[in-house]
Coordinates of C-alpha atoms and ligand atoms in Angstrom, one line a residue:
X2 CA 154.9 169.8 200.7
X3 CA 152.0 172.8 200.8
X4 CA 150.9 174.2 198.2
X5 CA 148.6 176.8 198.1
X6 CA 145.3 176.9 195.7
X7 CA 142.6 179.5 195.6
X8 CA 139.2 178.8 194.5
X9 CA 136.4 181.4 194.4
X10 CA 133.0 181.1 194.5
X11 CA 130.7 182.9 193.0
X12 CA 127.0 182.2 194.2
X13 CA 124.4 185.1 195.6
X14 CA 125.9 188.6 196.2
X15 CA 125.1 189.6 199.9
X16 CA 127.9 190.6 201.4
X17 CA 127.7 194.0 202.6
X18 CA 125.2 193.7 204.9
X19 CA 126.2 191.0 207.0
X20 CA 127.5 190.9 210.2
X21 CA 129.3 189.0 213.2
X22 CA 131.2 185.6 213.4
X23 CA 129.4 182.8 214.4
X24 CA 130.1 179.5 216.1
X25 CA 127.3 176.9 216.1
X26 CA 127.5 175.2 220.0
X27 CA 127.7 171.6 219.9
X28 CA 127.5 170.7 223.4
X29 CA 126.6 167.0 223.2
X30 CA 129.6 165.7 225.1
X31 CA 130.8 169.2 226.9
X32 CA 133.3 168.2 229.0
X33 CA 135.0 165.9 226.5
X34 CA 134.2 167.7 223.1
X35 CA 136.2 170.3 223.4
X36 CA 135.6 171.8 219.8
X37 CA 133.1 174.5 220.1
X38 CA 135.0 176.0 222.8
X39 CA 137.9 175.9 220.5
X40 CA 136.5 177.6 217.6
X41 CA 135.3 180.3 219.7
X42 CA 138.5 181.2 220.5
X43 CA 139.4 181.3 216.6
X44 CA 136.4 183.3 216.2
X45 CA 137.6 186.1 219.0
X46 CA 140.9 186.5 216.8
X47 CA 138.5 186.6 213.3
X48 CA 136.0 189.0 214.9
X49 CA 139.0 191.4 216.2
X50 CA 140.1 191.7 212.8
X51 CA 137.0 192.4 211.3
X52 CA 135.8 194.8 214.2
X53 CA 132.4 192.8 215.1
X54 CA 131.6 190.5 217.6
X55 CA 131.3 186.1 218.4
X56 CA 128.3 185.2 218.2
X57 CA 127.3 181.5 219.9
X58 CA 124.1 179.9 218.7
X59 CA 123.0 177.2 221.6
X60 CA 119.6 175.1 220.8
X61 CA 118.8 172.3 223.1
X62 CA 116.4 171.8 225.9
X63 CA 118.0 172.4 229.4
X64 CA 121.0 173.8 228.1
X65 CA 121.4 177.1 230.0
X66 CA 124.2 175.3 231.8
X67 CA 126.3 175.8 228.8
X68 CA 125.5 179.6 227.9
X69 CA 128.2 180.7 230.7
X70 CA 130.5 178.5 229.7
X71 CA 130.4 179.7 226.1
X72 CA 130.1 183.4 227.3
X73 CA 133.3 182.8 229.4
X74 CA 135.0 181.5 226.7
X75 CA 134.5 184.1 224.4
X76 CA 131.1 184.8 223.3
X77 CA 129.7 188.1 223.0
X78 CA 126.3 187.6 221.9
X79 CA 124.2 184.1 223.0
X80 CA 121.0 183.4 220.8
X81 CA 119.7 180.3 222.7
X82 CA 116.6 178.7 221.3
X83 CA 115.4 176.1 223.9
X84 CA 112.5 173.9 223.7
X85 CA 111.8 170.1 223.9
X86 CA 112.0 169.5 220.3
X87 CA 115.3 170.3 220.0
X88 CA 116.7 168.4 223.1
X89 CA 117.9 165.4 220.8
X90 CA 120.2 166.5 217.8
X91 CA 118.3 166.2 215.1
X92 CA 120.1 166.9 211.6
X93 CA 116.8 167.7 209.5
X94 CA 115.1 170.2 212.7
X95 CA 118.3 171.7 213.7
X96 CA 119.4 172.7 210.1
X97 CA 115.8 174.7 209.5
X98 CA 116.4 176.4 212.8
X99 CA 119.7 177.2 212.1
X100 CA 118.4 178.5 208.5
X101 CA 116.0 180.3 209.8
X102 CA 118.2 182.0 212.5
X103 CA 121.3 182.9 209.7
X104 CA 118.0 184.9 206.9
X105 CA 117.1 187.0 210.4
X106 CA 120.3 188.2 211.7
X107 CA 122.8 187.7 208.7
X108 CA 126.0 186.7 210.2
X109 CA 129.3 187.4 207.7
X110 CA 130.9 184.1 209.1
X111 CA 129.5 180.4 210.6
X112 CA 131.8 178.2 211.7
X113 CA 130.8 174.5 213.3
X114 CA 132.8 171.9 214.3
X115 CA 133.7 169.2 212.4
X116 CA 132.1 166.4 214.5
X117 CA 129.7 163.3 213.2
X118 CA 126.8 166.1 213.5
X119 CA 128.5 169.0 212.6
X120 CA 129.9 167.2 209.2
X121 CA 126.2 165.9 208.6
X122 CA 124.9 169.4 209.5
X123 CA 127.2 172.0 207.9
X124 CA 126.6 170.7 204.4
X125 CA 122.8 171.3 204.6
X126 CA 122.9 174.5 206.1
X127 CA 125.3 175.7 203.1
X128 CA 123.0 174.5 200.5
X129 CA 119.9 175.5 201.6
X130 CA 121.6 179.3 201.8
X131 CA 123.2 178.8 198.9
X132 CA 126.4 179.3 200.1
X133 CA 129.8 177.7 200.4
X134 CA 131.4 175.9 202.5
X135 CA 134.9 174.7 203.4
X136 CA 135.0 171.0 205.0
X137 CA 137.4 169.9 207.6
X138 CA 139.5 173.2 208.0
X139 CA 143.0 173.1 209.6
X140 CA 143.9 177.2 209.6
X141 CA 141.2 180.2 209.3
X142 CA 142.5 184.2 208.6
X143 CA 141.1 187.6 207.6
X144 CA 142.3 188.4 204.6
X145 CA 143.9 192.1 205.8
X146 CA 143.0 193.8 202.8
X147 CA 139.7 191.8 201.2
X148 CA 138.3 191.3 204.7
X149 CA 136.9 187.8 203.9
X150 CA 137.6 184.6 205.1
X151 CA 140.9 182.5 204.3
X152 CA 139.9 178.6 205.2
X153 CA 143.0 176.5 204.5
X154 CA 142.2 173.0 204.6
X155 CA 143.6 169.9 202.9
X156 CA 142.1 168.8 199.5
X157 CA 143.3 166.6 196.6
X158 CA 143.3 163.8 198.7
X159 CA 145.1 165.6 201.3
X160 CA 148.2 165.8 198.5
X161 CA 147.8 170.3 199.1
X162 CA 146.8 172.3 201.8
X163 CA 143.8 174.8 199.7
X164 CA 143.2 178.0 201.0
X165 CA 139.5 178.4 200.1
X166 CA 137.5 182.1 199.8
X167 CA 133.9 182.5 199.4
X168 CA 133.9 186.2 198.1
X169 CA 130.4 187.0 197.2
X170 CA 128.0 184.6 199.1
X171 CA 127.5 184.7 202.7
X172 CA 127.8 183.6 205.8
X173 CA 131.3 182.2 204.7
X174 CA 131.5 178.7 206.2
X175 CA 133.3 176.5 207.7
X176 CA 133.5 173.2 209.5
X177 CA 136.7 172.9 211.8
X178 CA 138.6 170.1 212.8
X179 CA 138.5 169.4 216.5
X180 CA 141.7 170.0 218.2
X181 CA 143.3 172.7 215.3
X182 CA 142.9 175.7 217.7
X183 CA 143.5 176.1 221.5
X184 CA 140.5 177.2 223.8
X185 CA 141.2 180.6 225.5
X186 CA 141.2 180.1 229.3
X187 CA 137.5 180.6 231.2
X188 CA 137.2 184.1 232.4
X189 CA 134.1 183.9 234.6
X190 CA 134.2 187.8 234.7
X191 CA 133.2 188.1 231.0
X192 CA 129.7 189.5 230.1
X193 CA 127.2 189.0 226.5
X194 CA 124.0 189.8 225.5
X195 CA 121.5 187.1 225.3
X196 CA 119.1 186.7 222.6
X197 CA 116.0 184.3 222.6
X198 CA 114.5 184.6 219.4
X199 CA 111.2 183.1 218.5
X200 CA 111.8 180.3 215.6
X201 CA 109.0 178.6 214.0
X202 CA 109.7 175.3 215.3
X203 CA 106.5 174.2 213.2
X204 CA 108.0 174.0 210.3
X205 CA 111.2 172.0 211.2
X206 CA 109.8 168.9 210.5
X207 CA 111.8 165.9 210.3
X208 CA 112.0 162.5 208.1
X209 CA 114.0 161.2 210.9
X210 CA 113.3 160.2 214.7
X211 CA 116.1 160.1 217.2
X212 CA 115.4 157.1 219.2
X213 CA 118.3 157.1 221.5
X214 CA 121.4 158.6 222.1
X215 CA 124.5 156.5 223.7
X216 CA 128.0 157.9 224.7
X217 CA 130.5 156.6 223.4
X218 CA 132.6 155.0 226.2
X219 CA 135.9 157.2 226.7
X220 CA 138.9 154.8 226.4
X221 CA 142.3 157.0 228.0
X222 CA 143.5 159.7 228.0
X223 CA 142.7 161.6 224.4
X224 CA 145.7 162.1 222.3
X225 CA 144.3 165.8 221.7
X226 CA 144.4 166.5 225.5
X227 CA 147.8 165.2 226.3
X228 CA 150.6 167.3 226.8
X229 CA 153.4 164.8 225.6
X230 CA 152.7 162.8 222.9
X231 CA 155.0 160.1 221.4
X232 CA 154.1 159.0 217.8
X233 CA 155.2 155.8 215.9
X234 CA 155.4 155.4 212.8
X235 CA 156.3 152.4 209.8
X236 CA 159.9 152.7 211.2
X237 CA 158.9 151.4 214.3
X238 CA 159.2 148.1 212.4
X239 CA 156.1 146.5 214.2
X240 CA 154.5 146.1 217.7
X241 CA 157.5 145.3 219.6
X242 CA 158.5 148.7 218.2
X243 CA 155.7 150.5 219.6
X244 CA 156.1 148.3 223.2
X245 CA 159.0 150.5 223.0
X246 CA 157.1 153.7 223.1
X247 CA 154.5 152.5 225.5
X248 CA 157.7 152.0 227.9
X249 CA 158.4 155.3 227.0
X250 CA 155.4 157.0 227.6
X251 CA 155.1 155.4 231.0
X252 CA 158.5 157.3 231.9
X253 CA 157.2 160.9 230.3
X254 CA 153.9 160.4 231.0
X255 CA 153.1 160.8 227.8
X256 CA 150.3 159.5 225.5
X257 CA 151.6 157.0 222.0
X258 CA 150.5 157.8 218.6
X259 CA 150.6 156.5 215.6
X260 CA 150.8 157.3 211.7
X261 CA 148.5 155.6 208.9
X262 CA 150.9 152.4 208.1
X263 CA 150.9 151.2 212.1
X264 CA 147.5 151.3 212.7
X265 CA 146.7 149.9 209.1
X266 CA 149.6 146.7 210.3
X267 CA 147.2 147.1 213.5
X268 CA 150.6 147.9 215.5
X269 CA 148.2 150.6 217.4
X270 CA 144.5 150.8 217.5
X271 CA 142.2 153.5 215.5
X272 CA 142.2 155.9 218.0
X273 CA 145.7 156.5 218.1
X274 CA 145.8 158.3 214.6
X275 CA 147.0 161.4 214.2
X276 CA 147.0 163.2 211.0
X277 CA 144.8 164.6 208.3
X278 CA 142.1 161.4 209.0
X279 CA 142.8 161.2 212.8
X280 CA 143.4 163.1 215.5
X281 CA 144.9 166.9 215.6
X282 CA 146.9 167.1 218.1
X283 CA 148.8 170.2 220.3
X284 CA 150.8 168.6 223.0
X285 CA 153.8 170.8 224.8
X286 CA 156.1 168.3 223.2
X287 CA 155.9 165.9 220.2
X288 CA 158.6 163.1 220.0
X289 CA 157.9 161.4 216.4
X290 CA 160.0 158.3 215.6
X291 CA 160.1 156.4 212.5
X292 CA 157.6 159.0 210.8
X293 CA 158.7 160.6 207.0
X294 CA 156.5 163.0 207.7
X295 CA 154.0 163.0 204.6
X296 CA 151.8 166.1 204.7
X297 CA 148.8 163.9 205.4
X298 CA 150.7 163.6 208.9
X299 CA 151.9 166.8 209.5
X300 CA 149.0 168.5 209.3
X301 CA 148.0 166.7 212.5
X302 CA 150.9 168.0 214.4
X303 CA 151.6 171.5 213.1
X304 CA 150.1 173.2 216.1
X305 CA 152.6 171.3 218.3
X306 CA 155.2 173.4 220.4
X307 CA 158.1 171.2 220.5
X308 CA 158.8 168.5 218.1
X309 CA 162.0 166.1 218.5
X310 CA 161.9 163.7 215.2
X311 CA 164.1 160.6 214.9
X312 CA 164.4 159.1 212.0
X313 CA 168.0 157.4 210.3
X314 CA 167.5 159.4 207.2
X315 CA 168.9 162.3 207.3
X316 CA 167.2 163.9 204.5
X317 CA 163.6 162.9 206.0
X318 CA 161.0 165.4 205.7
X319 CA 159.4 165.2 208.9
X320 CA 163.2 167.0 210.0
X321 CA 161.5 170.6 208.7
X322 CA 158.5 170.6 210.9
X323 CA 161.1 169.2 214.0
X324 CA 162.5 171.7 216.4
X325 CA 165.2 168.9 217.7
X326 CA 166.6 166.1 214.8
X327 CA 168.0 162.8 216.2
X328 CA 169.5 161.1 212.7
X329 CA 170.0 156.8 213.9
X330 CA 168.1 154.0 214.5
X331 CA 164.9 154.7 216.2
X332 CA 165.0 151.8 218.2
X333 CA 168.9 152.6 219.6
X334 CA 168.1 156.0 220.4
X335 CA 165.1 155.1 222.5
X336 CA 166.9 152.4 224.2
X337 CA 169.7 155.0 225.2
X338 CA 167.2 157.5 226.3
X339 CA 165.0 154.6 228.3
X340 CA 167.7 153.6 230.3
X341 CA 169.3 157.3 231.1
X342 CA 165.3 157.8 232.3
X343 CA 165.0 154.8 234.2
X344 CA 167.8 155.5 236.3
X345 CA 167.1 158.9 236.9
X346 CA 163.6 157.6 238.5
X347 CA 165.0 154.5 240.1
X348 CA 168.2 155.5 240.9
Ligands
LIG17 C1 143.5 160.3 202.0 C2 145.2 160.4 202.8 C3 145.1 160.6 204.2 C4 145.8 160.0 205.4 N1 145.8 160.3 206.3 C5 146.9 160.1 206.9 C6 147.0 160.5 208.3 O1 145.4 160.7 209.0 N2 147.9 160.1 209.1 C7 148.9 159.6 208.7 O2 149.7 158.9 209.3 N3 148.8 159.4 207.2 C8 147.7 159.1 206.5 N4 147.8 159.1 205.3 C9 149.2 158.7 204.8 C10 150.5 159.4 204.8 O3 150.4 159.7 203.3 C11 151.7 158.3 204.5 O4 151.7 157.5 203.8 C12 152.3 158.3 206.1 O5 151.7 159.2 206.8 C13 153.2 157.6 206.3 O6 154.0 157.2 207.7 P1 155.4 157.0 208.1 O7 155.6 158.2 208.1 O8 154.7 156.2 209.7 O9 155.3 155.8 206.9 P2 156.9 156.3 205.9 O10 156.4 157.0 205.1 O11 156.7 155.0 205.1 O12 157.8 156.5 206.7 C14 158.7 155.9 207.2 C15 160.1 156.4 208.0 O13 160.5 155.7 209.2 C16 162.2 155.9 208.7 N5 163.0 154.6 209.1 C17 162.8 153.6 208.8 N6 163.3 152.4 209.8 C18 163.7 153.7 211.0 C19 164.6 153.2 211.9 N7 164.8 152.1 211.9 N8 165.0 154.1 212.9 C20 164.2 155.7 212.4 N9 163.6 155.8 211.3 C21 163.5 154.5 210.5 C22 162.4 155.5 207.3 O14 163.9 156.9 207.1 C23 160.8 156.9 206.7 O15 161.5 158.1 206.9 C24 146.9 159.7 204.2 C25 147.0 159.5 203.1 C26 146.0 159.9 202.3 C27 146.2 159.6 200.7

């Protein structure tokens, strides 16, 4: 069940003079982590509703190759600071630099990906600028009357989806869950203004030193990118049940995901978890088997194009999220489906 809660933040008033929607660029693993591009796409919708522009803040060293990418994906203005001292993502220095930029250019909205870095960095920026921050947002809209940002995020351990507004302090800040929004098509005809601000990096001293950066090895296809996903819940009954999902996955070219109970039981790996604390997916087709439809799970599947649910309980809430439903034992339904597909594949 979705419940709306609205909170109002009454910190510093400086709303009137602020313009623009800003996106902080997290380009550390550009080709795999698409969250900056996804937020840029959403930023364009917000900027359209506010009749303003989308700016992207790019910090780093040797990062000009990303600038054109961000423009092609929706940025109207690029704020670029290239300096060797920004080569490694250092939360202290990055916070100082972004705060200086915000105070100089006064954006109305600042969006950050809820990556491991973004979760560390955004609260520091918000605290230093005395503004509010909504964490892990799964929806962002502009209020058509008040023209303020409606920031929806799971709250109270995920039992409600709260819509939070920051009516006075600026910028309105939110972190956004990777996979929540869809990136725009690459448009190499787009043009943007490039601004290279002079910023005091000497003031940006850090209590920490980043010694080494190692990329995590990429395991299989990321669920967030998969066009077809089959998700198993507790109703699959065990590892054997997940074996059936793998078999179907191979026939359909699909990735297999899981709700929390199978991950806790060790039937599926933790990187397969879908939902509020796992991946937010947006496949063309999701087949969800033996899942009840808890809000912490449905938060992560709400952007799927088509959902087929299989559950033996006709009253299971998952059917409210589904386009098509099959009431029955998942093992039996999947068995028939696999037999049919194997017959079609192998004749
Ligand atoms: C802070 C917090 C964060 C959370 N984050 C997540 C998260 O990211 N992802 C997540 O998934 N959960 C998360 N949870 C847990 C969530 O609340 C649910 O407990 C969980 O999603 C339930 O998983 P399930 O649907 O597989 O299991 P259940 O709720 O136990 O549902 C099993 C379903 O299977 C059906 N079933 C049983 N046997 C069969 C069969 N043979 N054939 C067909 N159907 C059958 C049953 O009718 C039932 O509807 C979180 C909880 C909290 C408190």
